[in-house]
Coordinates of C-alpha atoms and ligand atoms in Angstrom, one line a residue:
X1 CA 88.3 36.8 136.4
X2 CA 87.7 37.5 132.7
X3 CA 89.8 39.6 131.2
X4 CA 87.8 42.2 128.2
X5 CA 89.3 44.4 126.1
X6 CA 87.6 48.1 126.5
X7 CA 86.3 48.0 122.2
X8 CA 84.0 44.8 123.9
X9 CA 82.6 46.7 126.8
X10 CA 81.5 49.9 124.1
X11 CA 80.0 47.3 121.8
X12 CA 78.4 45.2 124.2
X13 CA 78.4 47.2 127.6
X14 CA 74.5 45.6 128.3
X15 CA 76.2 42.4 128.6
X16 CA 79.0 43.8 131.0
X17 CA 76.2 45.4 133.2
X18 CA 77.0 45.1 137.4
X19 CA 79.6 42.3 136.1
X20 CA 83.3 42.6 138.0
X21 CA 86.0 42.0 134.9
X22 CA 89.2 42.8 134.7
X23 CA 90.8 45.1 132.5
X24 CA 94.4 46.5 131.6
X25 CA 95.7 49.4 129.9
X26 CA 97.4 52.6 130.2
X27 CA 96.2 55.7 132.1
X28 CA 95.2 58.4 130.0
X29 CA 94.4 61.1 132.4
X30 CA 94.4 60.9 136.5
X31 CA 92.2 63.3 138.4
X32 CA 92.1 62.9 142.3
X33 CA 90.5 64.4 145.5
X34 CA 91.1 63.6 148.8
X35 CA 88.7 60.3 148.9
X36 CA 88.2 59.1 145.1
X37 CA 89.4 59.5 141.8
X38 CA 88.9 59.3 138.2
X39 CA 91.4 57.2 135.6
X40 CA 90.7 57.4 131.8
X41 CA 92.1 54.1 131.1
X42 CA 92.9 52.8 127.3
X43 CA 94.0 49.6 126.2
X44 CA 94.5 50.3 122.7
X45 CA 92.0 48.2 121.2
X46 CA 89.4 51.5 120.5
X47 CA 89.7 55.2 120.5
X48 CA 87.3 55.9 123.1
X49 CA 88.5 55.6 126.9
X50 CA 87.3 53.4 129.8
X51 CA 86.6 55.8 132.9
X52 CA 87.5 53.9 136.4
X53 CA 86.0 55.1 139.4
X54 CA 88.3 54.8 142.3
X55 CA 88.1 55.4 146.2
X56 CA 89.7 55.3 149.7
X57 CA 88.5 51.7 150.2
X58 CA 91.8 50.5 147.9
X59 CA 94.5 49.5 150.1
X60 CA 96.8 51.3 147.8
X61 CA 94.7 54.5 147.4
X62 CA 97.5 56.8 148.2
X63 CA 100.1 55.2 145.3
X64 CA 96.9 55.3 143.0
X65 CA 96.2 58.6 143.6
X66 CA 100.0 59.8 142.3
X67 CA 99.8 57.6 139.1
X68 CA 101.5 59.2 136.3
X69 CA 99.9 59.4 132.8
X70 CA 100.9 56.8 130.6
X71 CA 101.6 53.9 133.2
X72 CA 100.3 50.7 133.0
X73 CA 97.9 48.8 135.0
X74 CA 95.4 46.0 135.9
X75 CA 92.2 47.4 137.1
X76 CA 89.1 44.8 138.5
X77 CA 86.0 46.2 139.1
X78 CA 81.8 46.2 138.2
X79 CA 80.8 48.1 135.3
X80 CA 77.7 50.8 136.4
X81 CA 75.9 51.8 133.2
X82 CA 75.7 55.4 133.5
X83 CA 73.0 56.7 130.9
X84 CA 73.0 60.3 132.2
X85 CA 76.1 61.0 132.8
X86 CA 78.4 61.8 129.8
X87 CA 80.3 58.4 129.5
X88 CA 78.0 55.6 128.8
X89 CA 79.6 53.6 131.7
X90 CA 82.1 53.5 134.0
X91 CA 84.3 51.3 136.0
X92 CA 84.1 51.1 139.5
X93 CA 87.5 49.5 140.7
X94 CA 87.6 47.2 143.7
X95 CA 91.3 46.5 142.9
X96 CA 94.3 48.4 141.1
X97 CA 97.5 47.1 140.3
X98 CA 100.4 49.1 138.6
X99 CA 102.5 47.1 136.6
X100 CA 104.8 50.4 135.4
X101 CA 105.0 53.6 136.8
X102 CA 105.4 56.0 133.8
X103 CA 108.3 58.0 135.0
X104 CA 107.5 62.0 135.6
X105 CA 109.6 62.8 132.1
X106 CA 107.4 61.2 129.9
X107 CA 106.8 63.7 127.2
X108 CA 103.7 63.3 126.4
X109 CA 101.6 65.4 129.1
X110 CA 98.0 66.4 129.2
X111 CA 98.3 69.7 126.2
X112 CA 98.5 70.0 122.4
X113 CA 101.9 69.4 120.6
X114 CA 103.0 70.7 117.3
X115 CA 102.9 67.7 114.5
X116 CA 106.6 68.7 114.0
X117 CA 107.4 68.5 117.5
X118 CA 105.6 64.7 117.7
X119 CA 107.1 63.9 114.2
X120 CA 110.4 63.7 116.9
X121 CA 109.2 61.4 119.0
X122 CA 108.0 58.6 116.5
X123 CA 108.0 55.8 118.5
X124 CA 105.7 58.0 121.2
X125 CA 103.2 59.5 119.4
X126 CA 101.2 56.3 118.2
X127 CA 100.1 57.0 122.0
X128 CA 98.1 60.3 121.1
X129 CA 94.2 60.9 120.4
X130 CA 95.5 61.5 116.5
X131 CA 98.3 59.1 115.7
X132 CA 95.9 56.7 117.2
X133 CA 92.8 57.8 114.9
X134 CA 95.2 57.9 112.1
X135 CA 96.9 54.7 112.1
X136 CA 94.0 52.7 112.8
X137 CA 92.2 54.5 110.0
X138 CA 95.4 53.2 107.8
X139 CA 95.0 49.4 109.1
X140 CA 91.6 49.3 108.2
X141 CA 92.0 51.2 104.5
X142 CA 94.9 48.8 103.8
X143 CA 92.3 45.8 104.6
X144 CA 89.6 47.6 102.4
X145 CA 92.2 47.5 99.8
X146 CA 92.8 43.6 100.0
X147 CA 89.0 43.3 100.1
X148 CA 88.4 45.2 97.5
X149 CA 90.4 43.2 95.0
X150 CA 89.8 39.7 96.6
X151 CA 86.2 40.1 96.3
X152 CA 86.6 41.7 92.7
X153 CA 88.4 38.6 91.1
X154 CA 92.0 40.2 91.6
X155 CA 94.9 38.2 92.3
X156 CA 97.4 39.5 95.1
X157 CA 101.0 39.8 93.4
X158 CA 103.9 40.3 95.6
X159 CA 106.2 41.9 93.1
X160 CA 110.4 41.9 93.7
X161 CA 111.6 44.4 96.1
X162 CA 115.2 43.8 94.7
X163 CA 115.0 44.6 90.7
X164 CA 117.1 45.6 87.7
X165 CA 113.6 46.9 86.0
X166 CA 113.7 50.1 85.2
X167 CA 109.8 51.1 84.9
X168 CA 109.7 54.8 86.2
X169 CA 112.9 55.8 85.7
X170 CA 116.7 54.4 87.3
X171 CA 117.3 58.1 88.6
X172 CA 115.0 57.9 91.7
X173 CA 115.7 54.4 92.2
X174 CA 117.9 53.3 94.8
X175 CA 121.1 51.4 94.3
X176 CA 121.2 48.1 96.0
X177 CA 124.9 47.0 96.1
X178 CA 127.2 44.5 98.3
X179 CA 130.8 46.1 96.9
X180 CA 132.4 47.8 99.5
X181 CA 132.1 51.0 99.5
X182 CA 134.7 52.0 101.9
X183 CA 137.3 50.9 99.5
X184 CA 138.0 51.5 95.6
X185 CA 135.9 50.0 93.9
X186 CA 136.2 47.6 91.1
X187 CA 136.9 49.3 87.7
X188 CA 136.2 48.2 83.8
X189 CA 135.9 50.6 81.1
X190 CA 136.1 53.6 82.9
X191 CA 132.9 52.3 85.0
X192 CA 132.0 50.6 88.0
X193 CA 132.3 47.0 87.3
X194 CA 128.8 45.2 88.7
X195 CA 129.6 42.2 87.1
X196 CA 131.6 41.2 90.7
X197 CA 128.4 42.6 92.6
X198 CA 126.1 40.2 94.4
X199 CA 123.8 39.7 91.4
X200 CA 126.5 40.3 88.8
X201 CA 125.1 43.5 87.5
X202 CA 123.7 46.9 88.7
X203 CA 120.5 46.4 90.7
X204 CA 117.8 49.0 92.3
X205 CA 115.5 48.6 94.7
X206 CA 112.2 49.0 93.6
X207 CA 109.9 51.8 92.7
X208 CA 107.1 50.2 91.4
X209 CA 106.0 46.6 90.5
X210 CA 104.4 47.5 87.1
X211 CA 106.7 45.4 85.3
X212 CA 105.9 42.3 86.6
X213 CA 102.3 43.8 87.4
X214 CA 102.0 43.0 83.7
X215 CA 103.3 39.3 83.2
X216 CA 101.2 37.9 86.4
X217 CA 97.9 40.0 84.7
X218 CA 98.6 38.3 81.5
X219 CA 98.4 35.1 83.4
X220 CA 95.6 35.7 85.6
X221 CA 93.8 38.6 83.8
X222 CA 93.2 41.0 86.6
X223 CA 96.2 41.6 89.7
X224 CA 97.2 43.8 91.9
X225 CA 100.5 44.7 94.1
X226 CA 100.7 46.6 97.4
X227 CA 103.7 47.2 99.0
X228 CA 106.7 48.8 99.9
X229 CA 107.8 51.1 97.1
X230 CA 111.1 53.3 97.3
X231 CA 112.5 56.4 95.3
X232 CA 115.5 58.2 95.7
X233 CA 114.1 61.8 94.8
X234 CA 115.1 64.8 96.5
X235 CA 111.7 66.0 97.1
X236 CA 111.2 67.8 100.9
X237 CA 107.0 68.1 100.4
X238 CA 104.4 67.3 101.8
X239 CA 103.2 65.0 99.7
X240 CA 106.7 63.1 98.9
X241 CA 108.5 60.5 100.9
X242 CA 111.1 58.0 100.1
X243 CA 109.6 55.2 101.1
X244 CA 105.8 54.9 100.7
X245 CA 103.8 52.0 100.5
X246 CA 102.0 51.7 96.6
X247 CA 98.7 49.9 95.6
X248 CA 99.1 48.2 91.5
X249 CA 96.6 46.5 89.9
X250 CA 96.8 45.6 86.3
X251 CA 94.0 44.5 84.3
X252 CA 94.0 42.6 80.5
X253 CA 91.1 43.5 78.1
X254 CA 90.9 46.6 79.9
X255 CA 91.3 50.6 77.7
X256 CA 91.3 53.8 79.8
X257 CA 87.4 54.6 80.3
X258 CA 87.7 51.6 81.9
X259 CA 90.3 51.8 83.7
X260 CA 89.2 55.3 85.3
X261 CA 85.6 53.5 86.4
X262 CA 88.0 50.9 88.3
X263 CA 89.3 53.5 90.1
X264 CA 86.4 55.4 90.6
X265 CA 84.7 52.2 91.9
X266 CA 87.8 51.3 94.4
X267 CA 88.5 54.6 95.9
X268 CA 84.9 55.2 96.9
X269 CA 84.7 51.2 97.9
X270 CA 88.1 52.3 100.7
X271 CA 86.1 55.0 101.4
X272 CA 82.9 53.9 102.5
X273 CA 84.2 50.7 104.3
X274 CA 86.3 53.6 106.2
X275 CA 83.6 55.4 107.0
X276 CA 81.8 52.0 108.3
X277 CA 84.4 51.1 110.5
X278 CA 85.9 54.4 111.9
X279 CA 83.4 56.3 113.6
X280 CA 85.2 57.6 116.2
X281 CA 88.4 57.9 114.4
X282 CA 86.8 60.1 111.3
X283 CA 84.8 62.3 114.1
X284 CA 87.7 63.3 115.9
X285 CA 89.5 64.1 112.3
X286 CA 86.6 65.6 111.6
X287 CA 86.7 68.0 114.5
X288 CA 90.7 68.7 114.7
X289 CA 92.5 68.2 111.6
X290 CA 90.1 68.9 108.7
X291 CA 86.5 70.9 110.0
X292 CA 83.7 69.6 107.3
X293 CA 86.3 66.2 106.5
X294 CA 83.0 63.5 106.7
X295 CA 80.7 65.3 104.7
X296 CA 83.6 65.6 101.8
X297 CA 83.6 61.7 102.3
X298 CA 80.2 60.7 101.9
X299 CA 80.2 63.2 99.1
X300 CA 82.9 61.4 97.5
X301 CA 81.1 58.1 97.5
X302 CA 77.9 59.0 95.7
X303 CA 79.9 61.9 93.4
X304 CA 80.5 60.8 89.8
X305 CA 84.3 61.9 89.1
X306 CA 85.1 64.6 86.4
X307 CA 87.1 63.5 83.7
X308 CA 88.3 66.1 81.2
X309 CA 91.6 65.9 79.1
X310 CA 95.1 67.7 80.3
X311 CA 94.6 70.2 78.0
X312 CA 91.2 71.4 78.6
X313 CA 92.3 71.1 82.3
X314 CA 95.5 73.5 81.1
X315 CA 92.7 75.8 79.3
X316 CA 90.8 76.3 82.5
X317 CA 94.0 77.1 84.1
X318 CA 94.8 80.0 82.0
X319 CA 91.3 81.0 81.7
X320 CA 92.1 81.9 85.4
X321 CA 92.0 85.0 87.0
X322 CA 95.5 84.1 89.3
X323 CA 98.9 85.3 89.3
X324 CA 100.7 81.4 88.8
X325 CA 104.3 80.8 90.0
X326 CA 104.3 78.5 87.3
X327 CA 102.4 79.1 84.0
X328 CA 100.1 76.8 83.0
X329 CA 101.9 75.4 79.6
X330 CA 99.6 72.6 76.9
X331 CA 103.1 70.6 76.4
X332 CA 104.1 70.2 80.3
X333 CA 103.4 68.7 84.1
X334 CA 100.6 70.3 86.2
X335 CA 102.2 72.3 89.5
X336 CA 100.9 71.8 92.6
X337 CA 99.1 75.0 92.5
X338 CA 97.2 73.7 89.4
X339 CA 96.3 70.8 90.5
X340 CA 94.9 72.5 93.8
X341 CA 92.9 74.9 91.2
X342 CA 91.5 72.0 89.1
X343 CA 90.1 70.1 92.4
X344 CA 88.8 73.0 93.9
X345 CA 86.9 74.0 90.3
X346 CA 85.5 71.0 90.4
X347 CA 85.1 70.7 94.3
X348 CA 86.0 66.9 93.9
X349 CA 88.4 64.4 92.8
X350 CA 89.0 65.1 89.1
X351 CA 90.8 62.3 86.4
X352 CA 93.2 64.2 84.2
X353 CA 93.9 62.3 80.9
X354 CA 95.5 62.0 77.6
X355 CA 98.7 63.6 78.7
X356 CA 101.6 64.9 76.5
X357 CA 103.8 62.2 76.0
X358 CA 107.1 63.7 76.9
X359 CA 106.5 64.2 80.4
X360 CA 105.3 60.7 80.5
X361 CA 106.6 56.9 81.0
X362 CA 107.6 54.4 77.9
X363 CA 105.0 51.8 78.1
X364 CA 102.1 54.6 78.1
X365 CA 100.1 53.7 75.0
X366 CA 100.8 56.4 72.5
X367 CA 96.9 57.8 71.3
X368 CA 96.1 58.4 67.6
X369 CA 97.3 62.1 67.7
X370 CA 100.8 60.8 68.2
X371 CA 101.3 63.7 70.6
X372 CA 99.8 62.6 73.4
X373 CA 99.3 59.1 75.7
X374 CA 96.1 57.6 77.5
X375 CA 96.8 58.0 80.4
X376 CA 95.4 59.4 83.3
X377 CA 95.9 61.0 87.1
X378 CA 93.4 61.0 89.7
X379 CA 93.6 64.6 91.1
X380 CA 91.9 64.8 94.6
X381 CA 91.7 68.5 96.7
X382 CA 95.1 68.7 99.3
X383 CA 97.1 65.5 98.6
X384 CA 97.1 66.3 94.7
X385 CA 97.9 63.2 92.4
X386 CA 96.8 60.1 94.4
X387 CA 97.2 57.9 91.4
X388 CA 98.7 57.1 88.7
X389 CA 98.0 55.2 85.5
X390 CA 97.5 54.8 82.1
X391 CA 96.2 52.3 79.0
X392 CA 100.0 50.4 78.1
X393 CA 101.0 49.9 74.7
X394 CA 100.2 46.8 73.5
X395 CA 101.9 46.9 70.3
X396 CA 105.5 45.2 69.8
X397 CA 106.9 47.8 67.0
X398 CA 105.6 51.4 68.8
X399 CA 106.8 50.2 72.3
X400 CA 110.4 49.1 70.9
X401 CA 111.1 52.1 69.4
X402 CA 110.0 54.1 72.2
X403 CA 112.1 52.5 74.7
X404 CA 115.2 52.7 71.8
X405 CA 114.3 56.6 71.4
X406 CA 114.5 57.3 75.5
X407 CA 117.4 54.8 75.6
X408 CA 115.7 52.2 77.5
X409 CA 117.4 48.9 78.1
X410 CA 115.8 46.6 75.9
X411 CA 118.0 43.4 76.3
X412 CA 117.6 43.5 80.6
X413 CA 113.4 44.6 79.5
X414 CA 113.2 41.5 77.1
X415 CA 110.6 39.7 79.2
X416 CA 108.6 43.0 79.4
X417 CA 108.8 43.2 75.5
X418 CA 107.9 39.3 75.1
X419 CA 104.4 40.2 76.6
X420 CA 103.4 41.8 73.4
X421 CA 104.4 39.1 71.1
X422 CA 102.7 36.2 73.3
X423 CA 99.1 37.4 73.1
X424 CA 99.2 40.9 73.0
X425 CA 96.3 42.6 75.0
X426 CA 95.0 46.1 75.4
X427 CA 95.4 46.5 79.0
X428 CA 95.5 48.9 81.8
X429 CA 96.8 49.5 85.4
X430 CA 97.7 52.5 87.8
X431 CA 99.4 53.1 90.8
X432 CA 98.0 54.7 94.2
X433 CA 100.0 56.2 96.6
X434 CA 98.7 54.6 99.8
X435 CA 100.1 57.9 102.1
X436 CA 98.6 60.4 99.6
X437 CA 95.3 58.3 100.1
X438 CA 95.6 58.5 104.0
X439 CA 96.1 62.5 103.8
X440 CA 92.8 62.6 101.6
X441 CA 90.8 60.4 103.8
X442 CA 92.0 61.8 107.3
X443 CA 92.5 65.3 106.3
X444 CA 96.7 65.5 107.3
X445 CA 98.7 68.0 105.5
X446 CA 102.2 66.1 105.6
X447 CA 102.6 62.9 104.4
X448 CA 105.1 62.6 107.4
X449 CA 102.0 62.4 109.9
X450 CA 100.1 59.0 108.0
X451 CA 102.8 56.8 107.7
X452 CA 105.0 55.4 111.0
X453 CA 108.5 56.2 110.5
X454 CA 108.7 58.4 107.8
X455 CA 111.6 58.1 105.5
X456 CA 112.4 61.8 103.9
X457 CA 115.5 63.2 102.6
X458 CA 117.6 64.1 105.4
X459 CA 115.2 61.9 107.9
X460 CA 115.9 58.6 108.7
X461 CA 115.4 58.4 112.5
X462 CA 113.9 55.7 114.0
Ligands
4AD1 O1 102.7 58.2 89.1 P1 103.6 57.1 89.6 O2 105.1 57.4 89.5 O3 103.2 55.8 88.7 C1 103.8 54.6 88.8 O4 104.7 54.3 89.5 C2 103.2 53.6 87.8 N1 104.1 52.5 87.6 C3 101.9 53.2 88.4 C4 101.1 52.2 87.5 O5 100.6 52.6 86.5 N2 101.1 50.9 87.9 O6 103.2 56.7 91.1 C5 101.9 56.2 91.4 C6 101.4 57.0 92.6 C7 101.3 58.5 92.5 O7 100.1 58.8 91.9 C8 101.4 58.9 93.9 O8 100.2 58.8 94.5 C9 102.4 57.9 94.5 O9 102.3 56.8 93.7 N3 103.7 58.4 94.7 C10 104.3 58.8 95.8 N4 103.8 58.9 97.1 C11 104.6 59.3 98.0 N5 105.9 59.7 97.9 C12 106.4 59.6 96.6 N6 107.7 60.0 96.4 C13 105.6 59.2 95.5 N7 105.8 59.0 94.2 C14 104.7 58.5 93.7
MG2 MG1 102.5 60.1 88.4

């Protein structure tokens, strides 16, 4: 008997036509009467679900008829095309095995549940018609990304996870350490001595391959990174996690304007191949998470993105008729509720650039004003700052100095430094936060519901 996965039957279900097949899955829904029954059966291999038509003639119609949602079985039957009936075809079963009886506590019975209340039961709710739509929607975004790059000339860097770099600041990295903890530890100056830890000095965790983004592109020209990425900040939002997965490319010969049509060509690229390959998935986000959430993404991909500077952004802010929480200030950090204003303004993803250069990292190339650096954050309307980036300074001298003013280690960054002495280029790269990416695209609020197990201060379960 040839066993098909239920995504084959909906692609191809001509080809399945009064054919017996086998298929096995898990039962979505049971309905019974006295003489037949309905299963919604899904395998996991598409959103949609296979409906099996069952009846009396099954030597174990009575066990059938008590199945519980959620167990799993091995259904033969003939698929019946059914063009007026709602389903495009059904399943009419000529034999039913159960391999697992779901037991009668399983929590996840036919009616809504909170977000929060699923957020508990991580390792369930992959099971549901959302986690479902949303995690295969991530799988195929996270190919689009590799695609994207391959085809574009990119090469794939896998950057350190274990680094003593400190690119976005040691604060919200996490310590990586094998000294015992439990016991004193070892002293020299006053300080914790590293020199007897594992790598014989202090060393983070990463969070962000930049860095190295930067020797490999000065090798290759054009690369990018995607991978784990962890910080230690103490942010409970929506939008923040401790461990989020990051997407780096770095590019030589490359200023901001360019840099901001890269990003403008990739995000609408993810998009679009989303779109393509997620019908079902976008429809039903479409319908229950975000209402109008397709036509926003087909927009996107045929928009051209604003770009205005940070303080013509800040000048529309306090042209605003709003009561802030936080004032709109020219020297400092958009607020959440600023950059919500700015994308709604626009109604669309909007690049902020040439920010003040105190609120932003060393190696952000410093612009002719000397007050500000060129760089630049793609805004987008509910997940806020999707990415981050910026034109790096190229020159030896100016970046030096910098990283001496903001007491940057410059002996453990010598490397880093080195690039600008060994053929120098004016070069590019940001960072996109793959979760913030995920919200945008699939409309969730909580950067808890698009990645698997989220990691969040005071959450570690799972
Ligand atoms: O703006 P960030 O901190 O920039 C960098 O790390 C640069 N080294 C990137 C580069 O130029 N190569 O982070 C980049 C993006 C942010 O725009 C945001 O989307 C995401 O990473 N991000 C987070 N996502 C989830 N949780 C957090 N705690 C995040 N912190 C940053
Ligand atoms: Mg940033």
């Amino acid at each position: 008997m040839e066993k098909i996965i239920i995504k084959d039957l909906f692609k191809n279900m001509q080809n399945f036509e009064n054919k017996e097949i086998q298929v096995e899955g898990w039962a979505r829904t049971v309905r019974d009467s006295k003489t037949f029954g309905f299963i919604e059966l899904n395998d996991g291999s598409y959103f949609n679900n296979l409906q099996i038509v069952f009846n009396d003639s099954l030597q174990n119609f009575e066990e059938i008829r008590k199945l519980t949602i959620s167990s799993s079985i091995k259904v033969t039957g003939k698929i019946i095309l059914t063009p007026d009936a709602k389903q495009p075809f059904e399943m009419h079963a000529t034999d039913i095995q159960i391999q697992n009886l779901c037991t009668q506590e399983y929590p996840l019975q036919k009616k809504r549940h909170t977000f929060e209340y699923l957020r508990t039961i991580a390792h369930l709710r992959p099971r549901t018609n959302t986690f479902n739509a949303i995690f295969r929607i991530r799988s195929v975004a996270a190919f689009a990304i590799h695609e994207y790059f391959q085809n574009n000339g990119y090469v794939y860097l896998n950057s350190p996870i274990v680094t003593c770099a400190d690119c976005e600041g040691s604060a919200e990295m996490f310590k990586l350490t094998t000294l015992d903890l439990d016991r004193p530890l070892p002293q020299k100056d006053g300080q914790t001595d590293f020199s007897q830890d594992i790598f014989g000095k202090k060393a983070y965790i990463t969070g962000s391959g930049q860095l190295h983004g930067e020797t490999f592109a000065h090798a290759f020209g054009k690369i990018y990174t995607f991978g784990p990425t962890l910080r230690s900040e103490n942010s409970n939002t929506k939008t923040h996690a401790n461990e989020f997965w990051m997407v780096e490319p770095e590019v030589c010969f490359c200023d901001l304007e360019e840099l901001m049509n890269i990003e403008e060509d990739f995000l609408k690229y993810v998009v679009k191949t989303v779109l393509e390959k997620c019908p079902e998935e976008l429809e039903f986000c479409d319908k229950f998470i975000e209402n109008g959430l397709i036509e926003k993404l087909k927009k996107v991909c045929v928009s051209s993105f604003t770009r205005l500077d940070h303080k013509d952004a800040i000048d529309i802010l306090k042209k605003a008729d709003k009561e802030w929480e936080f004032q709109p200030e020219y020297g400092e950090d958009l607020a959440k509720e600023h950059e919500k204003y700015i994308t709604e303004y626009f109604n669309g993803p909007v690049f902020v650039k040439n920010w003040p250069k105190d609120i932003k990292a060393f190696y952000m190339k410093l612009n002719e004003d000397g007050k500000t650096v060129a760089a630049v954050d793609l805004e987008v309307p509910g997940a806020g700052e999707i990415m981050g980036g910026s034109q790096r300074e190229e020159d030896f001298e100016k970046l030096f100095n910098r990283m001496k003013d903001l007491n940057i280690d410059t002996d453990e960054l010598y490397w880093y430094l080195e690039l600008r002495k060994y053929g120098s280029t004016v070069h590019s790269g940001f960072g996109l936060g793959f979760e913030r990416l995920l919200m945008y695209i699939t409309g969730m609020q909580n950067i808890r519901d698009v990645i698997p197990f989220p990691r969040t201060p005071g959450n570690c379960d799972f």
